[in-house]
Amino acid sequence: MNQRAICELLVTRLGQESFEADATISRIRGFDGESPSQNNNFCCVDASDKLSEFRGLVEINGNQYLFIAQINSKNQHRSRFIPAEEVLADPSGKPRKMQSIIQKMILGRNRGVVLIPECEDEAIDVIAGLIEQGFHDLASDYRDVIISQLEKATAKA
């Protein structure tokens, strides 16, 4: 089974368990607005021998949700489905302008990857995206880095 199928099967099964067995599950995609693919790491935000975690967007019975799905090495799983309007600035599911940077930071967070955008508005978009996608601590750390960079730039001027 390929990685896309694994993600889609997991989200479908957990959606039906969380809602109802005959729930209509459709449009499973990453925060980039695309179906699970190599470009969005198949919606996988963390993977180890013990636990894999997937995050993205899904439509269930015609309503859009943010999903957080985890499965461990013993095939035990848990999930959360949060209505998109509760967490996304644009609940249409349109990707954030800085989604590619957000994705790289999420995937590289354990290695300390920090990417600095070109301007303040882009940094704000990154912070908002990290919060929307459930990475509050990473957003806070990133904000601290941005403030530090601004303070250094001000001190030089």
Short mmCIF file of C-alpha atoms in Angstrom, two decimals:
data_model
loop_
_atom_site.label_atom_id
_atom_site.label_comp_id
_atom_site.label_asym_id
_atom_site.label_seq_id
_atom_site.Cartn_x
_atom_site.Cartn_y
_atom_site.Cartn_z
CA MET A 1 0.00 0.00 0.00
CA ASN A 2 1.44 3.40 -0.93
CA GLN A 3 1.80 6.31 1.51
CA ARG A 4 -1.12 8.28 0.05
CA ALA A 5 -3.42 5.28 0.47
CA ILE A 6 -2.25 4.80 4.07
CA CYS A 7 -3.10 8.40 4.96
CA GLU A 8 -6.47 8.32 3.19
CA LEU A 9 -7.44 4.95 4.66
CA LEU A 10 -6.48 6.06 8.19
CA VAL A 11 -8.40 9.34 7.98
CA THR A 12 -11.42 7.64 6.42
CA ARG A 13 -11.52 4.92 9.07
CA LEU A 14 -11.06 7.37 11.95
CA GLY A 15 -13.63 9.77 10.47
CA GLN A 16 -16.20 6.99 10.25
CA GLU A 17 -15.41 5.92 13.81
CA SER A 18 -15.70 9.49 15.09
CA PHE A 19 -18.87 10.39 13.19
CA GLU A 20 -20.80 7.41 11.83
CA ALA A 21 -20.01 4.31 9.82
CA ASP A 22 -21.74 5.66 6.73
CA ALA A 23 -20.28 9.17 6.98
CA THR A 24 -19.23 10.63 3.65
CA ILE A 25 -15.47 11.26 3.82
CA SER A 26 -14.02 13.26 0.93
CA ARG A 27 -11.37 15.78 -0.08
CA ILE A 28 -8.60 14.57 2.22
CA ARG A 29 -5.73 16.99 1.68
CA GLY A 30 -2.78 18.71 3.26
CA PHE A 31 -2.73 22.32 4.34
CA ASP A 32 -1.35 23.13 0.91
CA GLY A 33 -4.79 22.26 -0.51
CA GLU A 34 -3.49 19.21 -2.36
CA SER A 35 -4.24 15.50 -1.90
CA PRO A 36 -1.68 13.60 0.19
CA SER A 37 1.49 13.54 -1.90
CA GLN A 38 5.23 13.73 -1.63
CA ASN A 39 4.94 17.55 -1.85
CA ASN A 40 3.07 17.70 1.47
CA ASN A 41 4.79 14.66 2.98
CA PHE A 42 1.54 12.68 2.62
CA CYS A 43 0.09 14.84 5.45
CA CYS A 44 2.57 13.18 7.84
CA VAL A 45 4.01 15.68 10.32
CA ASP A 46 5.86 13.20 12.52
CA ALA A 47 7.00 9.63 12.09
CA SER A 48 9.04 7.34 14.28
CA ASP A 49 9.20 3.62 14.94
CA LYS A 50 6.62 4.11 17.68
CA LEU A 51 4.18 6.73 16.36
CA SER A 52 3.10 8.44 13.14
CA GLU A 53 1.00 11.61 13.08
CA PHE A 54 -0.97 13.03 10.18
CA ARG A 55 -2.57 16.47 9.94
CA GLY A 56 -4.58 18.15 7.24
CA LEU A 57 -8.09 18.94 6.05
CA VAL A 58 -11.01 16.66 5.27
CA GLU A 59 -14.67 17.01 4.38
CA ILE A 60 -17.04 14.87 6.41
CA ASN A 61 -20.72 14.91 5.48
CA GLY A 62 -20.10 18.12 3.53
CA ASN A 63 -18.39 20.00 6.41
CA GLN A 64 -14.69 20.81 6.48
CA TYR A 65 -12.55 19.70 9.42
CA LEU A 66 -8.95 19.87 10.44
CA PHE A 67 -7.82 16.33 11.26
CA ILE A 68 -5.13 15.13 13.62
CA ALA A 69 -4.64 11.38 13.32
CA GLN A 70 -2.08 9.29 15.17
CA ILE A 71 -1.26 5.61 14.85
CA ASN A 72 1.32 3.70 16.88
CA SER A 73 3.39 0.61 16.18
CA LYS A 74 0.71 -1.58 17.77
CA ASN A 75 -1.85 -0.24 15.25
CA GLN A 76 -3.64 1.69 18.00
CA HIS A 77 -4.95 5.02 16.89
CA ARG A 78 -6.57 8.22 18.03
CA SER A 79 -7.90 11.25 16.25
CA ARG A 80 -9.42 14.68 16.53
CA PHE A 81 -11.63 16.37 13.99
CA ILE A 82 -11.97 20.10 14.59
CA PRO A 83 -14.43 22.19 12.54
CA ALA A 84 -12.30 24.28 10.16
CA GLU A 85 -14.06 27.53 11.05
CA GLU A 86 -12.82 27.13 14.64
CA VAL A 87 -9.14 27.09 13.68
CA LEU A 88 -8.58 28.44 10.18
CA ALA A 89 -8.53 32.14 9.30
CA ASP A 90 -9.93 31.12 5.89
CA PRO A 91 -12.14 28.05 6.48
CA SER A 92 -12.42 27.48 2.72
CA GLY A 93 -9.21 25.46 3.01
CA LYS A 94 -7.30 27.77 0.66
CA PRO A 95 -3.63 27.36 1.57
CA ARG A 96 -1.76 30.12 3.35
CA LYS A 97 0.62 32.21 1.28
CA MET A 98 3.58 30.92 3.30
CA GLN A 99 2.43 27.27 3.52
CA SER A 100 5.64 25.93 1.96
CA ILE A 101 7.72 27.56 4.74
CA ILE A 102 5.23 26.39 7.38
CA GLN A 103 5.46 22.81 6.08
CA LYS A 104 9.28 22.86 6.06
CA MET A 105 9.38 24.18 9.62
CA ILE A 106 6.91 21.58 10.89
CA LEU A 107 8.83 18.75 9.28
CA GLY A 108 12.20 20.13 10.42
CA ARG A 109 11.18 21.15 13.93
CA ASN A 110 13.09 18.34 15.63
CA ARG A 111 16.24 19.48 13.82
CA GLY A 112 15.71 23.13 14.73
CA VAL A 113 14.85 24.30 11.21
CA VAL A 114 13.85 27.97 11.23
CA LEU A 115 13.17 29.84 8.00
CA ILE A 116 12.99 33.62 7.99
CA PRO A 117 10.56 35.12 5.47
CA GLU A 118 11.21 38.31 3.52
CA CYS A 119 8.89 40.64 5.44
CA GLU A 120 6.86 41.05 8.61
CA ASP A 121 3.53 40.13 6.96
CA GLU A 122 5.01 36.81 5.82
CA ALA A 123 6.32 36.11 9.34
CA ILE A 124 2.85 36.79 10.74
CA ASP A 125 1.37 34.38 8.17
CA VAL A 126 3.86 31.68 9.24
CA ILE A 127 3.03 32.16 12.93
CA ALA A 128 -0.72 32.09 12.23
CA GLY A 129 -0.33 28.96 10.10
CA LEU A 130 1.65 27.15 12.78
CA ILE A 131 -1.05 27.98 15.33
CA GLU A 132 -3.87 26.91 12.99
CA GLN A 133 -2.16 23.61 12.33
CA GLY A 134 -1.78 22.89 16.06
CA PHE A 135 1.89 23.70 16.60
CA HIS A 136 1.50 26.36 19.31
CA ASP A 137 4.92 25.81 20.92
CA LEU A 138 6.67 25.99 17.56
CA ALA A 139 4.77 29.22 16.76
CA SER A 140 5.85 30.72 20.09
CA ASP A 141 9.49 29.73 19.54
CA TYR A 142 9.35 31.12 16.01
CA ARG A 143 7.88 34.40 17.23
CA ASP A 144 10.76 34.70 19.72
CA VAL A 145 13.29 34.15 16.90
CA ILE A 146 11.61 36.79 14.74
CA ILE A 147 11.57 39.31 17.62
CA SER A 148 15.24 38.58 18.29
CA GLN A 149 16.06 39.16 14.60
CA LEU A 150 14.14 42.45 14.63
CA GLU A 151 15.95 43.58 17.78
CA LYS A 152 19.33 42.78 16.19
CA ALA A 153 18.40 44.69 13.04
CA THR A 154 17.23 47.69 15.10
CA ALA A 155 20.43 47.67 17.15
CA LYS A 156 22.54 47.74 13.97
CA ALA A 157 20.60 50.68 12.54
#
